[in-house]
Amino acid sequence: MKVNVLNVLEVRIVEYCNYHCVACGAFSNIAKGEEYGVEQYEKDLTRMDELFDEIKLFRIYGGEPFASRKLGEYATIARKILKNSKIEIVTNGSLIHKASEELLQQIKDLNIKIVISYYDAENELVNQGIERIDQNKMDYELIPTRHFYAIQDFTTKHDPVLSRKMCVVSIASYLHNAKLYACPYPFSYVHYDRKYGTSYSNIEDGIDIYDPVNTAELIIKRLNEPMKFCENCVSVPQYVKWEQNTPAQTDWFSGECNNRIDEGYTWYDFLVDVNKLNYIVISIQGEKIEYSLIPEKELNIETNKVVLLEDYYSRLLYESTFVHTAKKLKLKYDVLDYEKDGINQLDEYYQLYEKKLDVILFSSLVDNRLHFVKIIKKRLAVLNK
């Protein structure tokens, strides 16, 4: 049984990029020409494989990974160590058109997927690269990307617990120079500090993977806790429209100081654009209960929905996403408060809808969601007798 599992691990093999995107989340538009280094990379990745029972998805990114002359070596090492992991190379796609046939064949043979952040559909060089991928019958995916996050605010301290729960970048664990981070900003701000003379970065937020005290269990626990850097992040992000331009010192900041903020663009819009707007839906029919993650576009317009909230985070998410979905799809729904009397009211709704009901659950913790499903099963056993 696999116990200590990382869902997603990312490694930035190069800091630099041939693009100059404003508000770049990796600060590659102001970074110097630095690489991870093949030897350190192999050593760190070997250590990660020793620590964890499984790493489900490993992503090689940058900067621009195809700007590295050693991309083939990085890819080969990854597959040698992570034999059973899914592996992806994340790229802007603009340099694939001039990659060697040998490199492309190597990536294909290693069963590595290419993921293209598709910034500009009119970019001829990117589309030439896609043609080469198609010709070589390689596995790839296009991710339309139109905005970057603006989530930092160093003028005040924010609630680190809330910032961590609402974090839009904690979708992976990030390996950087023998340390593991829940978010790339603490080490990425090194580039910002170097250029603007600040001291925002905090490499101490990283977890030393070679410290024997840091077992896999402890590392996973720490990855799910707020970092010191979380005090600098707002709970609801703002967005900067993608463009290549001269960087401004405020590009990465949330608030009025950033004149590049796209004021009409919301978290909801972003989730729709990247096709990541999903809802946890519990479908109840008689004694049968199904628990699934359903994309917004697949929500059934005709079915009555009951939305259960649990805590502040859940309510914030509800306001930021579901309300917009409900208006767009003209969903019928009622809102119950799980913390107060949601379960009791759910009994009434369940019977009212002739023992058929769809529940959208807003809860901040997976454990609470599973606990809630168990409670429903027990209630159904009683109600259906």
JSON list of N, CA and C in Angstrom, two decimals, residues 224-248:
[
{"chain": "A", "resi": 224, "resn": "ASN", "atom": "N", "xyz": [1.15, 21.11, 3.70]},
{"chain": "A", "resi": 224, "resn": "ASN", "atom": "CA", "xyz": [-0.26, 21.48, 3.82]},
{"chain": "A", "resi": 224, "resn": "ASN", "atom": "C", "xyz": [-0.51, 22.59, 4.84]},
{"chain": "A", "resi": 225, "resn": "GLU", "atom": "N", "xyz": [0.55, 23.06, 5.45]},
{"chain": "A", "resi": 225, "resn": "GLU", "atom": "CA", "xyz": [0.43, 24.14, 6.43]},
{"chain": "A", "resi": 225, "resn": "GLU", "atom": "C", "xyz": [0.84, 25.47, 5.82]},
{"chain": "A", "resi": 226, "resn": "PRO", "atom": "N", "xyz": [0.38, 26.59, 6.38]},
{"chain": "A", "resi": 226, "resn": "PRO", "atom": "CA", "xyz": [0.79, 27.90, 5.88]},
{"chain": "A", "resi": 226, "resn": "PRO", "atom": "C", "xyz": [2.29, 28.11, 6.04]},
{"chain": "A", "resi": 227, "resn": "MET", "atom": "N", "xyz": [2.89, 28.82, 5.11]},
{"chain": "A", "resi": 227, "resn": "MET", "atom": "CA", "xyz": [4.28, 29.23, 5.21]},
{"chain": "A", "resi": 227, "resn": "MET", "atom": "C", "xyz": [4.34, 30.67, 5.71]},
{"chain": "A", "resi": 228, "resn": "LYS", "atom": "N", "xyz": [5.51, 31.09, 6.07]},
{"chain": "A", "resi": 228, "resn": "LYS", "atom": "CA", "xyz": [5.70, 32.49, 6.45]},
{"chain": "A", "resi": 228, "resn": "LYS", "atom": "C", "xyz": [5.32, 33.42, 5.32]},
{"chain": "A", "resi": 229, "resn": "PHE", "atom": "N", "xyz": [5.66, 33.02, 4.09]},
{"chain": "A", "resi": 229, "resn": "PHE", "atom": "CA", "xyz": [5.40, 33.86, 2.93]},
{"chain": "A", "resi": 229, "resn": "PHE", "atom": "C", "xyz": [3.90, 34.07, 2.69]},
{"chain": "A", "resi": 230, "resn": "CYS", "atom": "N", "xyz": [3.07, 33.19, 3.22]},
{"chain": "A", "resi": 230, "resn": "CYS", "atom": "CA", "xyz": [1.62, 33.30, 3.02]},
{"chain": "A", "resi": 230, "resn": "CYS", "atom": "C", "xyz": [1.06, 34.61, 3.57]},
{"chain": "A", "resi": 231, "resn": "GLU", "atom": "N", "xyz": [1.77, 35.22, 4.51]},
{"chain": "A", "resi": 231, "resn": "GLU", "atom": "CA", "xyz": [1.34, 36.50, 5.07]},
{"chain": "A", "resi": 231, "resn": "GLU", "atom": "C", "xyz": [1.35, 37.61, 4.02]},
{"chain": "A", "resi": 232, "resn": "ASN", "atom": "N", "xyz": [2.05, 37.38, 2.91]},
{"chain": "A", "resi": 232, "resn": "ASN", "atom": "CA", "xyz": [2.18, 38.40, 1.86]},
{"chain": "A", "resi": 232, "resn": "ASN", "atom": "C", "xyz": [1.18, 38.21, 0.73]},
{"chain": "A", "resi": 233, "resn": "CYS", "atom": "N", "xyz": [0.27, 37.26, 0.86]},
{"chain": "A", "resi": 233, "resn": "CYS", "atom": "CA", "xyz": [-0.62, 36.92, -0.24]},
{"chain": "A", "resi": 233, "resn": "CYS", "atom": "C", "xyz": [-2.08, 37.22, 0.11]},
{"chain": "A", "resi": 234, "resn": "VAL", "atom": "N", "xyz": [-2.80, 37.78, -0.86]},
{"chain": "A", "resi": 234, "resn": "VAL", "atom": "CA", "xyz": [-4.23, 38.05, -0.68]},
{"chain": "A", "resi": 234, "resn": "VAL", "atom": "C", "xyz": [-4.99, 36.75, -0.89]},
{"chain": "A", "resi": 235, "resn": "SER", "atom": "N", "xyz": [-6.19, 36.68, -0.33]},
{"chain": "A", "resi": 235, "resn": "SER", "atom": "CA", "xyz": [-6.98, 35.45, -0.43]},
{"chain": "A", "resi": 235, "resn": "SER", "atom": "C", "xyz": [-7.69, 35.32, -1.77]},
{"chain": "A", "resi": 236, "resn": "VAL", "atom": "N", "xyz": [-8.06, 36.45, -2.38]},
{"chain": "A", "resi": 236, "resn": "VAL", "atom": "CA", "xyz": [-8.72, 36.41, -3.68]},
{"chain": "A", "resi": 236, "resn": "VAL", "atom": "C", "xyz": [-7.81, 37.10, -4.69]},
{"chain": "A", "resi": 237, "resn": "PRO", "atom": "N", "xyz": [-7.33, 36.37, -5.69]},
{"chain": "A", "resi": 237, "resn": "PRO", "atom": "CA", "xyz": [-6.35, 36.94, -6.63]},
{"chain": "A", "resi": 237, "resn": "PRO", "atom": "C", "xyz": [-6.96, 37.96, -7.58]},
{"chain": "A", "resi": 238, "resn": "GLN", "atom": "N", "xyz": [-6.09, 38.82, -8.08]},
{"chain": "A", "resi": 238, "resn": "GLN", "atom": "CA", "xyz": [-6.41, 39.67, -9.22]},
{"chain": "A", "resi": 238, "resn": "GLN", "atom": "C", "xyz": [-5.57, 39.17, -10.39]},
{"chain": "A", "resi": 239, "resn": "TYR", "atom": "N", "xyz": [-5.82, 39.73, -11.58]},
{"chain": "A", "resi": 239, "resn": "TYR", "atom": "CA", "xyz": [-5.17, 39.17, -12.76]},
{"chain": "A", "resi": 239, "resn": "TYR", "atom": "C", "xyz": [-4.63, 40.27, -13.68]},
{"chain": "A", "resi": 240, "resn": "VAL", "atom": "N", "xyz": [-3.50, 39.94, -14.29]},
{"chain": "A", "resi": 240, "resn": "VAL", "atom": "CA", "xyz": [-2.88, 40.81, -15.28]},
{"chain": "A", "resi": 240, "resn": "VAL", "atom": "C", "xyz": [-2.99, 40.13, -16.63]},
{"chain": "A", "resi": 241, "resn": "LYS", "atom": "N", "xyz": [-3.48, 40.85, -17.62]},
{"chain": "A", "resi": 241, "resn": "LYS", "atom": "CA", "xyz": [-3.64, 40.28, -18.96]},
{"chain": "A", "resi": 241, "resn": "LYS", "atom": "C", "xyz": [-2.27, 39.98, -19.57]},
{"chain": "A", "resi": 242, "resn": "TRP", "atom": "N", "xyz": [-2.17, 38.83, -20.22]},
{"chain": "A", "resi": 242, "resn": "TRP", "atom": "CA", "xyz": [-0.89, 38.43, -20.79]},
{"chain": "A", "resi": 242, "resn": "TRP", "atom": "C", "xyz": [-0.44, 39.40, -21.88]},
{"chain": "A", "resi": 243, "resn": "GLU", "atom": "N", "xyz": [0.82, 39.79, -21.77]},
{"chain": "A", "resi": 243, "resn": "GLU", "atom": "CA", "xyz": [1.47, 40.56, -22.83]},
{"chain": "A", "resi": 243, "resn": "GLU", "atom": "C", "xyz": [2.97, 40.49, -22.60]},
{"chain": "A", "resi": 244, "resn": "GLN", "atom": "N", "xyz": [3.73, 40.71, -23.65]},
{"chain": "A", "resi": 244, "resn": "GLN", "atom": "CA", "xyz": [5.18, 40.84, -23.52]},
{"chain": "A", "resi": 244, "resn": "GLN", "atom": "C", "xyz": [5.51, 42.32, -23.55]},
{"chain": "A", "resi": 245, "resn": "ASN", "atom": "N", "xyz": [6.18, 42.76, -22.48]},
{"chain": "A", "resi": 245, "resn": "ASN", "atom": "CA", "xyz": [6.44, 44.19, -22.35]},
{"chain": "A", "resi": 245, "resn": "ASN", "atom": "C", "xyz": [7.57, 44.41, -21.34]},
{"chain": "A", "resi": 246, "resn": "THR", "atom": "N", "xyz": [7.99, 45.63, -21.19]},
{"chain": "A", "resi": 246, "resn": "THR", "atom": "CA", "xyz": [8.99, 45.97, -20.20]},
{"chain": "A", "resi": 246, "resn": "THR", "atom": "C", "xyz": [8.39, 45.80, -18.81]},
{"chain": "A", "resi": 247, "resn": "PRO", "atom": "N", "xyz": [9.05, 45.08, -17.90]},
{"chain": "A", "resi": 247, "resn": "PRO", "atom": "CA", "xyz": [8.47, 44.85, -16.57]},
{"chain": "A", "resi": 247, "resn": "PRO", "atom": "C", "xyz": [8.39, 46.14, -15.74]},
{"chain": "A", "resi": 248, "resn": "ALA", "atom": "N", "xyz": [7.36, 46.21, -14.92]},
{"chain": "A", "resi": 248, "resn": "ALA", "atom": "CA", "xyz": [7.23, 47.28, -13.93]},
{"chain": "A", "resi": 248, "resn": "ALA", "atom": "C", "xyz": [7.34, 46.65, -12.55]}
]
